[in-house]
Coordinates of C-alpha atoms and ligand atoms in Angstrom, one line a residue:
Chain A
M15 CA 3.1 30.7 11.8
K16 CA 4.1 27.2 12.7
S17 CA 0.5 26.0 12.2
W18 CA 0.4 27.6 8.8
I19 CA 3.6 25.7 7.7
A20 CA 1.8 22.5 8.7
F21 CA -1.4 23.6 7.0
W22 CA 0.3 24.5 3.7
N23 CA 2.4 21.3 3.6
I24 CA -0.5 19.0 4.3
L25 CA -2.4 20.7 1.4
V26 CA 0.5 20.6 -0.9
K27 CA 1.2 16.9 -0.1
D28 CA -2.4 16.0 -0.8
M29 CA -2.5 17.8 -4.1
R30 CA 0.8 16.2 -5.2
S31 CA -0.1 12.8 -4.1
Y32 CA -3.7 12.6 -5.0
Y33 CA -4.8 15.0 -7.8
L34 CA -3.6 12.9 -10.6
K35 CA -4.7 9.6 -9.1
P36 CA -6.9 7.5 -11.4
P37 CA -10.1 7.7 -9.3
N38 CA -10.0 11.4 -9.3
I39 CA -9.4 11.6 -13.0
S40 CA -12.1 9.1 -13.9
W41 CA -14.8 9.9 -11.3
G42 CA -14.0 13.6 -10.7
L43 CA -13.0 14.8 -14.2
L44 CA -14.2 12.4 -16.8
F45 CA -17.4 11.0 -15.4
P46 CA -19.4 14.3 -15.3
L47 CA -18.4 15.1 -18.9
V48 CA -19.3 11.6 -20.2
W49 CA -22.5 11.7 -18.3
V50 CA -23.5 15.0 -19.8
A51 CA -22.4 14.0 -23.3
M52 CA -24.7 11.0 -23.1
F53 CA -27.5 13.1 -21.8
F54 CA -26.9 15.7 -24.5
I55 CA -26.9 13.2 -27.3
R56 CA -30.0 11.2 -26.1
S57 CA -32.1 14.3 -25.6
G58 CA -31.4 15.5 -29.1
L59 CA -31.0 19.1 -28.0
G60 CA -29.0 21.5 -30.0
F61 CA -26.0 23.7 -28.9
E62 CA -28.4 26.5 -28.0
S63 CA -29.5 24.4 -25.0
I64 CA -26.0 24.5 -23.6
P65 CA -26.5 27.4 -21.2
D66 CA -29.4 25.5 -19.7
L67 CA -27.4 22.4 -19.2
L68 CA -24.2 24.1 -18.0
P69 CA -25.2 24.8 -14.4
G70 CA -26.1 21.2 -13.8
V71 CA -22.8 20.0 -15.4
M72 CA -20.8 22.4 -13.3
A73 CA -22.5 21.3 -10.1
L74 CA -22.0 17.7 -11.1
S75 CA -18.3 18.4 -11.8
V76 CA -17.8 20.1 -8.5
L77 CA -19.7 17.5 -6.5
F78 CA -17.8 14.6 -8.0
G79 CA -14.5 16.3 -8.1
A80 CA -14.6 17.4 -4.5
T81 CA -15.9 14.2 -3.0
S82 CA -13.5 12.0 -5.0
V83 CA -10.5 13.9 -3.6
L84 CA -12.0 13.9 -0.1
S85 CA -12.4 10.2 -0.2
V86 CA -8.6 9.8 -0.5
T87 CA -7.4 12.7 1.6
V88 CA -9.6 11.8 4.6
T89 CA -11.3 8.5 4.2
F90 CA -8.4 6.6 2.6
E91 CA -5.8 8.0 5.0
K92 CA -8.1 7.2 7.9
K93 CA -8.4 3.6 6.8
G94 CA -4.7 3.3 6.5
R95 CA -3.0 4.7 9.6
S96 CA -1.3 7.8 8.2
F97 CA -4.1 10.0 9.5
E98 CA -2.8 9.2 13.0
R99 CA 0.4 11.0 12.2
L100 CA -1.6 14.1 11.7
L101 CA -3.5 13.7 14.9
L102 CA -0.2 13.3 16.8
A103 CA 1.0 16.7 15.5
P104 CA 0.6 19.8 17.6
I105 CA -2.0 21.4 15.2
S106 CA -5.5 22.1 16.3
L107 CA -8.2 19.7 15.0
E108 CA -10.0 22.6 13.2
L109 CA -6.9 23.6 11.2
L110 CA -6.1 20.0 10.5
M111 CA -9.5 19.2 9.1
L112 CA -9.4 22.5 7.1
A113 CA -6.1 21.5 5.6
K114 CA -7.4 18.0 4.7
T115 CA -10.5 19.4 3.1
T116 CA -9.0 22.4 1.2
G117 CA -7.4 20.0 -1.3
A118 CA -10.9 18.7 -2.1
I119 CA -12.5 22.1 -2.2
L120 CA -9.8 23.4 -4.6
F121 CA -10.1 20.3 -6.9
G122 CA -13.9 20.7 -7.0
T123 CA -13.6 24.4 -7.8
I124 CA -11.1 23.9 -10.6
N125 CA -13.2 21.1 -11.9
A126 CA -16.2 23.4 -12.5
F127 CA -14.1 25.3 -15.1
V128 CA -13.6 22.3 -17.3
P129 CA -17.2 22.3 -18.6
I130 CA -17.0 26.1 -18.8
L131 CA -13.9 26.0 -21.0
I132 CA -15.6 23.5 -23.3
A133 CA -18.8 25.4 -23.4
L134 CA -16.9 28.6 -24.3
F135 CA -16.2 27.1 -27.7
V136 CA -19.7 26.1 -28.6
A137 CA -22.0 28.5 -26.9
D138 CA -22.5 32.1 -26.1
L139 CA -21.7 32.7 -22.4
S140 CA -21.8 36.5 -22.6
A141 CA -24.8 36.7 -20.3
V142 CA -23.1 34.9 -17.5
N143 CA -22.7 36.8 -14.3
W144 CA -19.2 35.8 -13.2
W145 CA -19.3 37.8 -10.0
I146 CA -22.0 35.5 -8.7
M147 CA -20.9 32.3 -10.4
V148 CA -17.4 32.1 -9.1
P149 CA -18.3 32.5 -5.4
A150 CA -21.2 30.1 -6.0
V151 CA -18.9 27.5 -7.4
I152 CA -16.6 27.8 -4.4
L153 CA -19.5 27.5 -2.1
V154 CA -20.8 24.4 -3.9
A155 CA -17.3 22.9 -3.6
V156 CA -17.1 23.7 0.1
S157 CA -20.6 22.4 0.9
S158 CA -20.0 19.2 -1.2
T159 CA -16.7 18.6 0.6
F160 CA -18.1 19.1 4.0
L161 CA -21.2 17.0 3.3
G162 CA -18.8 14.2 2.2
L163 CA -16.8 14.7 5.4
F164 CA -20.0 14.7 7.5
I165 CA -21.0 11.4 6.0
A166 CA -17.5 9.9 6.3
V167 CA -17.2 10.7 9.9
S168 CA -20.8 10.0 10.9
V169 CA -20.8 6.3 9.9
K170 CA -19.4 3.8 12.3
E171 CA -16.8 2.3 10.1
V172 CA -15.0 4.2 7.4
F173 CA -16.5 2.6 4.3
E174 CA -14.8 1.6 1.1
A175 CA -14.4 5.1 -0.1
Q176 CA -15.5 5.3 -3.7
T177 CA -18.4 2.8 -3.5
F178 CA -19.8 4.6 -0.5
S179 CA -19.6 8.1 -1.8
N180 CA -21.4 6.9 -4.9
F181 CA -24.2 5.8 -2.7
F182 CA -25.0 9.4 -1.9
R183 CA -23.6 11.2 -4.9
F184 CA -25.8 9.6 -7.6
P185 CA -29.2 10.3 -5.9
M186 CA -28.1 13.9 -5.5
I187 CA -27.9 14.4 -9.3
F188 CA -31.7 13.9 -9.4
L189 CA -32.6 15.3 -6.0
C190 CA -30.8 18.6 -6.3
G191 CA -32.3 19.9 -9.6
L192 CA -29.1 19.6 -11.6
F193 CA -30.9 18.6 -14.8
F194 CA -34.6 18.4 -13.9
P195 CA -36.3 21.1 -12.0
I196 CA -37.1 20.3 -8.4
A197 CA -40.8 20.9 -9.3
S198 CA -40.7 17.7 -11.3
I199 CA -39.6 15.6 -8.4
P200 CA -42.2 13.5 -6.6
L201 CA -43.7 15.5 -3.7
F202 CA -42.6 13.0 -1.0
L203 CA -38.9 13.3 -2.1
R204 CA -38.9 17.1 -2.1
P205 CA -38.1 17.6 1.6
L206 CA -35.0 15.6 0.9
S207 CA -34.1 18.0 -1.9
Y208 CA -34.4 21.0 0.3
A209 CA -32.2 19.2 3.0
L210 CA -29.3 19.1 0.6
P211 CA -27.0 22.1 0.2
L212 CA -26.3 21.2 -3.5
T213 CA -30.0 22.2 -4.3
Y214 CA -29.3 25.8 -3.3
G215 CA -25.8 25.9 -4.8
T216 CA -27.1 24.7 -8.1
D217 CA -29.8 27.3 -8.0
I218 CA -27.2 30.1 -7.6
I219 CA -25.2 28.8 -10.5
R220 CA -28.3 28.6 -12.6
G221 CA -29.1 32.1 -11.7
A222 CA -25.6 33.3 -12.6
V223 CA -25.7 31.5 -16.0
T224 CA -29.2 31.9 -17.3
G225 CA -31.0 34.0 -14.6
G226 CA -33.3 31.0 -14.2
N227 CA -33.0 30.6 -10.4
V228 CA -36.1 29.4 -8.5
M229 CA -35.3 30.8 -5.1
H230 CA -34.0 34.2 -4.1
L231 CA -30.2 34.3 -4.6
G232 CA -29.6 35.9 -1.2
L233 CA -31.5 33.2 0.5
D234 CA -29.6 30.6 -1.5
F235 CA -26.3 32.0 -0.4
L236 CA -27.4 32.2 3.2
V237 CA -28.6 28.6 3.3
V238 CA -25.5 27.2 1.7
I239 CA -23.2 29.1 4.1
L240 CA -25.2 27.9 7.1
F241 CA -25.0 24.4 5.7
C242 CA -21.3 24.6 5.4
L243 CA -20.8 25.9 9.0
F244 CA -23.2 23.3 10.4
L245 CA -21.6 20.4 8.5
F246 CA -18.0 21.4 9.4
F247 CA -18.6 21.8 13.1
V248 CA -20.7 18.6 13.4
S249 CA -17.9 16.8 11.5
L250 CA -15.3 18.2 13.8
K251 CA -17.2 17.1 16.8
N252 CA -17.5 13.6 15.3
V253 CA -13.8 13.4 14.5
N254 CA -13.0 14.5 18.1
R255 CA -15.4 11.9 19.5
K256 CA -14.9 9.0 17.2
W257 CA -11.4 9.2 15.8
I258 CA -9.7 10.0 19.1
T259 CA -11.3 7.0 20.8
Chain B
M20 CA 5.5 -7.1 49.1
Q21 CA 6.9 -3.9 47.8
N22 CA 4.6 -1.1 46.7
P23 CA 4.4 -1.6 42.9
I24 CA 3.8 2.1 42.4
Q25 CA 7.2 3.7 42.5
T26 CA 7.1 7.4 42.4
S27 CA 9.9 9.3 40.9
G28 CA 11.9 9.7 44.1
N29 CA 14.4 12.6 44.0
Q30 CA 14.7 12.6 40.3
E31 CA 12.6 15.0 38.2
S32 CA 9.8 13.3 36.4
L33 CA 8.8 14.2 32.9
I34 CA 5.6 12.2 32.8
D35 CA 3.3 11.4 35.8
V36 CA 0.5 9.0 35.3
I37 CA -2.0 8.4 38.1
D38 CA -4.8 5.9 38.2
L39 CA -5.2 5.7 34.4
T40 CA -8.1 3.5 33.3
K41 CA -9.4 2.7 29.8
R42 CA -12.2 0.4 28.9
F43 CA -13.4 -0.9 25.6
E44 CA -16.9 -2.3 25.8
D45 CA -16.3 -5.3 28.0
V46 CA -12.5 -5.3 28.4
T47 CA -10.6 -3.1 30.7
A48 CA -7.5 -2.5 28.6
V49 CA -5.8 -0.4 31.2
D50 CA -6.8 -0.7 34.8
T51 CA -5.9 2.0 37.2
I52 CA -2.2 2.1 36.4
S53 CA 0.2 4.7 37.9
F54 CA 3.8 5.4 37.1
A55 CA 6.3 8.1 36.5
I56 CA 8.9 8.5 33.8
N57 CA 12.0 10.3 34.9
R58 CA 13.7 12.8 32.6
G59 CA 16.6 11.1 30.8
E60 CA 15.8 7.5 31.5
I61 CA 14.7 4.6 29.3
F62 CA 11.5 3.3 30.8
G63 CA 10.1 0.0 29.5
F64 CA 6.6 -1.6 29.5
L65 CA 7.1 -5.4 29.4
G66 CA 4.1 -7.6 29.0
P67 CA 2.4 -10.1 26.8
N68 CA 0.0 -9.6 23.9
G69 CA -3.1 -7.7 25.0
A70 CA -1.6 -6.5 28.2
G71 CA -2.5 -2.8 27.4
K72 CA 0.8 -1.5 26.2
T73 CA -0.4 0.0 23.0
T74 CA -3.5 1.4 24.7
T75 CA -1.3 3.2 27.2
I76 CA 0.9 4.6 24.5
N77 CA -2.1 5.8 22.5
I78 CA -3.4 7.6 25.5
L79 CA -0.1 9.2 26.3
T80 CA 0.4 10.4 22.8
G81 CA -3.0 11.8 22.3
L82 CA -4.6 9.2 20.0
S83 CA -7.0 8.0 22.6
R84 CA -8.7 9.4 25.7
P85 CA -8.8 7.6 29.1
D86 CA -12.0 6.9 31.0
S87 CA -10.3 8.2 34.1
G88 CA -7.0 9.2 35.6
T89 CA -4.6 12.0 35.3
I90 CA -1.6 12.6 33.2
R91 CA 1.0 15.3 33.5
I92 CA 3.6 15.8 30.9
A93 CA 6.3 18.4 31.6
G94 CA 4.2 19.7 34.4
Q95 CA 1.1 20.4 32.2
D96 CA -2.3 18.7 32.4
Y97 CA -2.1 16.6 29.4
I98 CA -5.7 15.3 29.2
K99 CA -7.2 18.8 29.2
N100 CA -4.8 20.1 26.6
P101 CA -2.8 17.5 24.6
K102 CA -2.1 19.9 21.8
H103 CA 0.0 22.1 24.1
V104 CA 2.3 19.2 24.8
Q105 CA 2.4 17.3 21.6
H106 CA 5.5 19.2 20.3
L107 CA 7.5 17.6 23.1
I108 CA 6.5 14.1 22.0
G109 CA 7.8 11.8 19.3
V110 CA 6.0 8.6 18.4
V111 CA 7.1 5.4 16.7
P112 CA 3.9 3.3 16.4
D113 CA 4.0 -0.5 16.2
E114 CA 3.1 -0.4 12.5
S115 CA 4.5 2.4 10.4
N116 CA 2.1 5.1 9.5
L117 CA 4.2 6.9 7.0
Y118 CA 3.1 7.5 3.4
P119 CA 4.0 4.6 1.1
E120 CA 3.8 6.8 -2.0
L121 CA 6.3 9.3 -0.8
S122 CA 10.1 8.8 -0.8
G123 CA 11.9 8.5 2.5
F124 CA 13.2 12.0 2.2
D125 CA 9.8 13.5 1.4
N126 CA 8.2 11.6 4.3
L127 CA 10.7 13.1 6.7
C128 CA 10.3 16.6 5.4
F129 CA 6.6 16.3 5.6
C130 CA 6.7 15.1 9.2
A131 CA 9.0 18.0 10.1
S132 CA 6.6 20.4 8.5
L133 CA 3.8 19.2 10.8
Y134 CA 5.8 20.6 13.6
G135 CA 6.2 24.0 11.9
I136 CA 9.9 23.5 10.8
R137 CA 10.9 25.6 7.9
K138 CA 11.9 24.2 4.5
Q139 CA 15.6 24.6 4.7
E140 CA 15.9 23.3 8.2
R141 CA 13.7 20.3 7.5
Q142 CA 15.7 19.3 4.5
E143 CA 18.9 19.6 6.4
K144 CA 17.5 17.5 9.2
A145 CA 16.1 14.9 6.9
R146 CA 19.4 14.5 5.1
K147 CA 21.3 14.2 8.4
L148 CA 18.9 11.6 9.8
L149 CA 18.9 9.5 6.6
Q150 CA 22.7 9.5 6.9
D151 CA 22.8 8.7 10.6
F152 CA 20.3 5.8 10.0
G153 CA 22.2 4.4 7.0
L154 CA 19.3 5.2 4.7
E155 CA 20.9 7.7 2.3
E156 CA 20.8 5.3 -0.6
A157 CA 17.1 4.7 -0.2
A158 CA 16.4 8.4 0.4
H159 CA 14.6 9.0 -2.9
R160 CA 12.9 5.6 -3.2
K161 CA 9.3 5.2 -2.3
F162 CA 8.7 4.2 1.3
G163 CA 6.3 1.5 0.2
G164 CA 9.2 -0.4 -1.3
Y165 CA 11.4 -0.4 1.9
S166 CA 12.2 -3.6 3.8
K167 CA 10.6 -3.9 7.2
G168 CA 13.8 -3.0 9.0
M169 CA 14.3 0.1 6.8
K170 CA 10.6 1.1 7.4
R171 CA 11.1 0.9 11.1
K172 CA 14.2 2.9 11.0
L173 CA 12.6 5.6 8.9
T174 CA 9.6 5.7 11.2
I175 CA 12.0 6.3 14.1
A176 CA 13.7 9.1 12.1
A177 CA 10.3 10.6 11.5
G178 CA 9.5 10.4 15.2
I179 CA 12.6 12.4 16.2
I180 CA 12.9 14.9 13.5
H181 CA 11.4 17.7 15.6
N182 CA 13.8 16.9 18.5
P183 CA 11.2 15.7 21.0
Q184 CA 12.0 15.5 24.7
I185 CA 10.4 12.1 25.0
L186 CA 10.2 9.4 22.4
F187 CA 7.5 6.6 22.6
L188 CA 8.4 3.4 20.8
D189 CA 5.8 0.6 20.6
E190 CA 7.6 -2.7 20.1
P191 CA 10.4 -1.2 18.2
T192 CA 12.1 -4.5 17.3
T193 CA 9.2 -6.8 16.8
G194 CA 8.8 -8.3 13.3
I195 CA 12.1 -7.2 11.8
D196 CA 15.4 -9.0 11.1
V197 CA 18.0 -9.5 13.7
A198 CA 20.6 -7.1 12.2
S199 CA 18.1 -4.3 12.0
A200 CA 16.9 -5.0 15.5
R201 CA 20.4 -4.7 16.8
Q202 CA 20.9 -1.4 14.9
I203 CA 17.7 -0.1 16.3
R204 CA 18.6 -0.9 19.9
K205 CA 21.9 0.9 19.3
L206 CA 20.0 3.9 17.9
I207 CA 17.7 4.0 20.9
S208 CA 20.5 3.9 23.4
D209 CA 22.4 6.6 21.5
L210 CA 19.3 8.8 21.4
N211 CA 19.0 8.3 25.1
S212 CA 22.7 9.2 25.7
D213 CA 22.0 12.4 23.8
G214 CA 19.3 13.3 26.3
T215 CA 16.1 12.0 24.9
T216 CA 13.8 10.3 27.4
I217 CA 12.5 7.0 26.1
F218 CA 9.4 5.1 26.8
L219 CA 9.3 1.7 25.0
T220 CA 7.1 -1.3 25.1
T221 CA 8.4 -4.8 24.4
H222 CA 7.7 -8.4 24.9
Y223 CA 11.4 -9.3 24.7
I224 CA 12.7 -9.7 28.2
E225 CA 16.3 -9.6 27.1
E226 CA 15.6 -6.3 25.2
A227 CA 14.0 -4.8 28.3
E228 CA 16.9 -6.0 30.4
R229 CA 19.6 -4.7 28.1
L230 CA 18.0 -1.3 27.2
C231 CA 15.9 -0.1 30.1
N232 CA 16.8 1.7 33.3
R233 CA 13.5 0.9 34.8
I234 CA 10.8 -1.7 33.8
A235 CA 7.1 -2.0 34.5
F236 CA 5.7 -5.5 34.2
I237 CA 2.2 -5.1 32.8
V238 CA -0.3 -7.9 32.6
R239 CA -4.0 -7.7 31.7
G240 CA -4.1 -4.0 32.1
R241 CA -2.4 -3.8 35.5
I242 CA 1.2 -3.1 36.5
A243 CA 2.5 -6.0 38.5
R244 CA 5.8 -4.4 39.4
I245 CA 7.9 -1.3 38.6
D246 CA 11.6 -1.2 39.4
T247 CA 15.1 -0.7 38.2
V248 CA 16.7 -3.6 36.3
E249 CA 19.3 -3.9 39.1
N250 CA 16.7 -4.1 41.8
L251 CA 14.7 -6.7 39.8
M252 CA 17.8 -8.8 39.3
Q253 CA 18.6 -8.7 43.0
L254 CA 15.5 -10.8 43.5
T255 CA 17.3 -13.7 41.7
E256 CA 20.1 -13.8 44.3
G257 CA 20.1 -16.9 46.4
R258 CA 18.1 -18.8 43.7
H259 CA 19.4 -22.0 42.2
I260 CA 17.8 -23.3 39.1
V261 CA 18.5 -26.5 37.2
Q262 CA 17.0 -27.3 33.8
F263 CA 16.3 -31.0 32.9
A264 CA 15.7 -32.1 29.4
V265 CA 13.2 -34.9 29.8
S266 CA 11.0 -37.0 27.5
P267 CA 8.1 -37.4 27.6
D268 CA 7.7 -34.0 29.2
S269 CA 4.3 -34.6 30.9
A270 CA 2.9 -32.4 33.6
V271 CA 2.8 -35.2 36.2
I272 CA 6.6 -35.0 36.4
C273 CA 6.5 -31.8 38.4
E274 CA 3.8 -33.1 40.7
N275 CA 6.0 -36.1 41.5
I276 CA 9.1 -34.0 42.0
T277 CA 7.5 -31.6 44.4
T278 CA 5.9 -34.5 46.3
A279 CA 9.2 -36.3 46.7
F280 CA 11.2 -33.1 47.5
P281 CA 8.9 -30.6 49.2
G282 CA 11.7 -28.0 49.3
L283 CA 11.8 -27.7 45.5
Q284 CA 9.8 -25.7 43.1
C285 CA 9.2 -27.1 39.6
R286 CA 7.6 -25.9 36.4
T287 CA 7.2 -27.7 33.1
V288 CA 8.4 -26.2 29.8
P289 CA 8.3 -27.8 26.4
G290 CA 10.9 -30.6 26.4
G291 CA 11.6 -30.6 30.1
V292 CA 11.3 -29.1 33.5
F293 CA 12.9 -26.3 35.6
V294 CA 13.7 -27.2 39.2
E295 CA 14.4 -24.4 41.6
S296 CA 15.5 -24.2 45.2
S297 CA 16.9 -21.7 47.7
E298 CA 19.9 -24.0 48.1
R299 CA 22.1 -25.8 45.7
V300 CA 20.1 -28.4 43.8
R301 CA 21.4 -32.0 44.0
V302 CA 21.0 -33.5 40.7
G303 CA 21.6 -37.2 41.4
P304 CA 18.4 -38.0 43.4
L305 CA 16.3 -36.1 40.9
V306 CA 17.6 -38.0 37.9
R307 CA 17.0 -41.2 39.7
L308 CA 13.4 -40.2 40.5
L309 CA 12.8 -39.2 36.9
E310 CA 14.2 -42.5 35.6
D311 CA 12.1 -44.4 38.1
M312 CA 9.1 -42.7 36.6
G313 CA 10.1 -44.0 33.2
A314 CA 11.2 -40.6 31.9
E315 CA 14.4 -40.3 29.9
V316 CA 16.8 -37.6 31.1
S317 CA 19.1 -36.4 28.4
E318 CA 20.5 -33.3 30.0
A319 CA 20.7 -31.5 33.3
R320 CA 22.1 -28.0 33.3
K321 CA 22.5 -25.2 35.9
V322 CA 20.8 -22.1 34.8
R323 CA 21.8 -18.6 35.8
P324 CA 18.7 -16.9 37.0
S325 CA 17.6 -14.1 34.7
L326 CA 15.1 -11.3 34.5
E327 CA 12.9 -13.8 32.8
D328 CA 12.6 -15.8 36.1
V329 CA 11.7 -12.7 38.0
F330 CA 9.1 -11.9 35.4
V331 CA 7.6 -15.4 35.6
D332 CA 7.6 -15.2 39.4
I333 CA 5.9 -11.9 39.6
T334 CA 3.4 -12.3 36.8
G335 CA 2.9 -16.0 36.7
I336 CA 3.2 -15.8 32.9
E337 CA 5.2 -18.4 31.0
V338 CA 7.6 -16.5 28.8
G339 CA 7.9 -19.0 25.9
M340 CA 4.1 -18.9 25.5
M341 CA 4.1 -15.1 25.5
K342 CA 6.5 -14.9 22.7
Q343 CA 4.8 -17.5 20.5
E344 CA 1.5 -15.8 21.0
K345 CA 3.0 -12.5 20.0
E346 CA 4.6 -13.7 16.9
K347 CA 1.4 -15.4 15.8
A348 CA -0.6 -12.2 16.4
K349 CA 2.0 -10.2 14.5
M350 CA 2.0 -12.5 11.5
G351 CA -1.8 -12.7 11.5
G352 CA -1.9 -8.9 11.5
E353 CA 0.4 -8.6 8.5
A354 CA -1.1 -11.3 6.3
Ligands
ADP427 N1 -10.0 -0.2 19.8 C1 -10.2 -1.3 20.6 N2 -11.5 -1.8 20.8 C2 -11.7 -2.8 21.6 N3 -10.8 -3.4 22.3 C3 -9.5 -3.0 22.2 C4 -9.2 -1.9 21.4 N4 -7.9 -1.6 21.5 C5 -7.4 -2.6 22.4 N5 -8.4 -3.4 22.8 C6 -8.2 -4.5 23.8 O1 -7.5 -4.0 24.9 C7 -6.6 -4.9 25.4 C8 -5.2 -4.3 25.4 O2 -4.8 -4.1 24.0 P1 -3.4 -3.5 23.6 O3 -3.2 -2.3 24.4 O4 -3.3 -3.4 22.1 O5 -2.3 -4.6 24.1 P2 -0.8 -4.7 23.8 O6 -0.3 -3.6 23.0 O7 -0.1 -4.8 25.1 O8 -0.7 -6.0 23.1 C9 -6.8 -6.1 24.5 O9 -7.6 -7.0 25.2 C10 -7.4 -5.6 23.3 O10 -8.2 -6.6 22.7
MG428 MG1 0.6 -3.6 21.2

């Protein structure tokens, strides 16, 4: 019970302090929409192409939303010293890291519904399988957050948060089949695509929206879940080893 | 020479540290130190910059792991399981780690929640602490806009909101104004009177002397001496010290004095020398000697031996230098 009071208050504090901060609005919320609007206009496609574009936009929104928030709740607080206060508290490291990442996961998840809301006005989304899409969005948010965490705690120094996360976020737009099928990616880069959880998550969302998934959905789910577990536990180990020096 | 490791004697110890060692690459920050902190006392770590004070606090509070040694807090093996003991511990770090974007009140409530305290209780406690610490007026202002003294006070409040048995304070009065420093010393001794055991580090000798029951002199990662303030002060009995203000204050002066008067000890300080003897110092011959050397003596003054002299004797560290170094480091860190 005591631990849950701590968990809840860490989460609420992060949401209050950081959700409406400029980098989260600009990178997390606006960037994916602007990016897609440009893509949409330049490609000259019509509204009927929106269901094809939507999975990529959603994945993009989740990825950027989750990692933007994570870079303040974890990276930024670690660079300042407030993270120490959390490490001093009698809460297990597992619960602490879950509390610090849940804010990012929630933000990423909510963010996915921004493009959906917009799409609802201009396209027919009656074919969408929501029972698959909602869990998929949550899983994409979890895996994006944990991948961000994994990178933040693997590097020797905690980098300048935004710049550094862009270093890996942008390539993922192309590598994970958000807008161009994996099949169109040069062969030598493809192993990298399959080593990123977003590839599988995007495939599930595509399956839920258009039925155009490339891999079996069950396999996709399994792989993303395994990625999440792996990334979280490796990150925990790294926090334990590197942040408690 | 007395054994520097003083065990807790007949008093009950709250913390036992045995042979603690911590290395960073090529420096041994803490080198096989042992000490015990008794329940209810104020225990001080006194030492210059880089002595290993913060490193020790970080290990004892769970922010850092030692390379070797054992720690028992309240009878439990702390290194194996710090999370089981952390609710007994309050920490006031050398630089505040509260949230600048939250108000003083919200900071306190948040800190209390980390210890599982329920909403109503944490709000009551936060209000009470803000009042006790004279911060009610700033309660709903952002912490980022507080003065240094106010920040330190709120950090102390945050450190005790869960009623810890032991409070660690890392240089609690360094870098803040004199009035706040005095208030904070008062707060610390009040807390102690109410039963909280205190472990503080400082480089101010007078502060250690005034606040602490027992003091450990720590230099370059090693403890040079641990004792009660009374016992340490006893070492000054039968010592006679005279301070001469001399210009120019060259180092040769001391050489000449000790050559001419082999029974005397002498050390140079900026602007003069300290001469010490186990008997009363006769000033006349010394002044004549100094003047014969071409030095101008503007003042000769008997000095009551202080803890500072004990510290200098035991550690060989010049206290004036230690302070200057520290202030510089502090300012550099905050620039
Ligand atoms: N994280 C670290 N990495 C490398 N060296 C460190 C680290 N922390 C402290 N040190 C070194 O350990 C020694 C003791 O430092 P510290 O405990 O901060 O001293 P104090 O608090 O007494 O001023 C110093 O030489 C310092 O440079
Ligand atoms: Mg220090």
